[in-house]
Each structure stands twice: as structure tokens, then as C-alpha cells.
Tab-separated table of C-alpha atoms in Angstrom:
chain	number	residue	atom	x	y	z
B	18	MET	CA	-13.837	9.445	-10.665
B	19	THR	CA	-11.669	6.952	-10.672
B	20	ARG	CA	-10.674	6.241	-6.682
B	21	THR	CA	-7.803	5.157	-5.848
B	22	GLU	CA	-6.679	1.735	-5.027
B	23	TYR	CA	-4.012	0.658	-2.371
B	24	GLY	CA	-2.043	-2.430	-1.471
B	25	ILE	CA	0.825	-4.358	-0.062
B	26	ALA	CA	3.746	-4.979	-1.675
B	27	SER	CA	7.467	-6.879	0.393
B	28	GLU	CA	10.737	-6.327	-0.882
B	29	SER	CA	11.464	-9.855	0.154
B	30	ARG	CA	8.857	-11.373	-3.052
B	31	PRO	CA	9.067	-8.839	-5.542
B	32	GLY	CA	5.528	-7.948	-7.623
B	33	ASP	CA	3.686	-10.194	-5.096
B	34	ILE	CA	1.050	-7.660	-3.745
B	35	GLU	CA	-1.711	-8.004	-1.925
B	36	PRO	CA	-4.386	-5.510	-2.984
B	37	LEU	CA	-6.251	-4.582	-0.479
B	38	GLY	CA	-9.622	-3.147	-2.127
B	39	ARG	CA	-10.884	0.831	-2.760
B	40	LEU	CA	-10.065	1.902	1.037
B	41	GLY	CA	-8.740	4.977	2.752
B	42	LEU	CA	-5.835	5.922	3.155
B	43	GLU	CA	-5.771	5.529	6.772
B	44	ALA	CA	-7.742	2.477	6.813
B	45	ALA	CA	-4.938	0.850	4.456
B	46	LYS	CA	-2.322	2.364	6.804
B	47	GLU	CA	-3.954	0.732	9.655
B	48	ARG	CA	-4.002	-2.690	7.645
B	49	LEU	CA	-0.011	-2.074	6.582
B	50	ALA	CA	0.929	-1.300	10.670
B	51	ASP	CA	-0.936	-4.569	10.906
B	52	SER	CA	0.736	-6.095	8.725
B	53	ARG	CA	4.122	-4.936	8.966
B	54	ALA	CA	4.356	-6.892	12.715
B	55	ALA	CA	5.083	-10.254	10.392
B	56	TRP	CA	7.186	-9.188	7.549
B	57	PRO	CA	8.758	-6.249	8.675
B	58	ASP	CA	9.137	-5.917	5.109
B	59	VAL	CA	6.483	-4.547	3.711
B	60	TYR	CA	5.732	-1.589	2.262
B	61	LEU	CA	2.330	0.295	0.706
B	62	VAL	CA	1.491	0.710	-3.329
B	63	GLN	CA	-1.244	2.496	-4.838
B	64	ARG	CA	-2.833	2.758	-8.222
B	65	THR	CA	-5.225	5.005	-10.131
B	66	GLY	CA	-5.201	2.504	-12.885
B	67	ASP	CA	-4.010	-0.904	-14.326
B	68	THR	CA	0.163	1.161	-12.842
B	69	TRP	CA	1.207	-0.154	-9.195
B	70	GLN	CA	3.569	2.579	-7.851
B	71	THR	CA	4.739	3.257	-4.330
B	72	ALA	CA	2.981	5.195	-2.481
B	73	THR	CA	6.146	7.981	-1.406
B	74	GLU	CA	6.432	9.893	2.108
B	75	ALA	CA	6.607	13.139	0.084
B	76	GLU	CA	2.772	12.511	-1.241
B	77	GLU	CA	1.347	11.411	2.549
B	78	ASP	CA	2.482	13.201	5.916
B	79	TRP	CA	3.164	9.290	7.868
B	80	PRO	CA	3.583	8.475	10.642
């Protein structure tokens, strides 16, 4: 079974992704919120294979 891996990306540094590992979505959103305190332009990305994709609001109910 393939699990989703989350990471944090930044608009100011395209292609530079900080992998968060295979943690749950809620934990990934908490890490994102912590990072946004210092870097407001970061966003959540996800992958289940080799390619990172933006985790969109359409897929999840985000605060």
C-alpha cells in the first residue's frame, strides 16, 4: 500500500521542497502553520509516487 508523503514548498524558492515524511494530513497542516509564522509564502505539497503535487483546498477541508 502506498502512503501519501507531505512536504512544504515555497513560492520564493521553487523546486526547494522540505519533505515532512509520511505523517497524517492533520500533522502536516500543523507543521505548515508553524512554518508560515516565519515564511508566509509556504504551502503544502504531497506525493504518493515520485512527483510532488500541490495539496489543493478542493481535496481537503482546510481551515
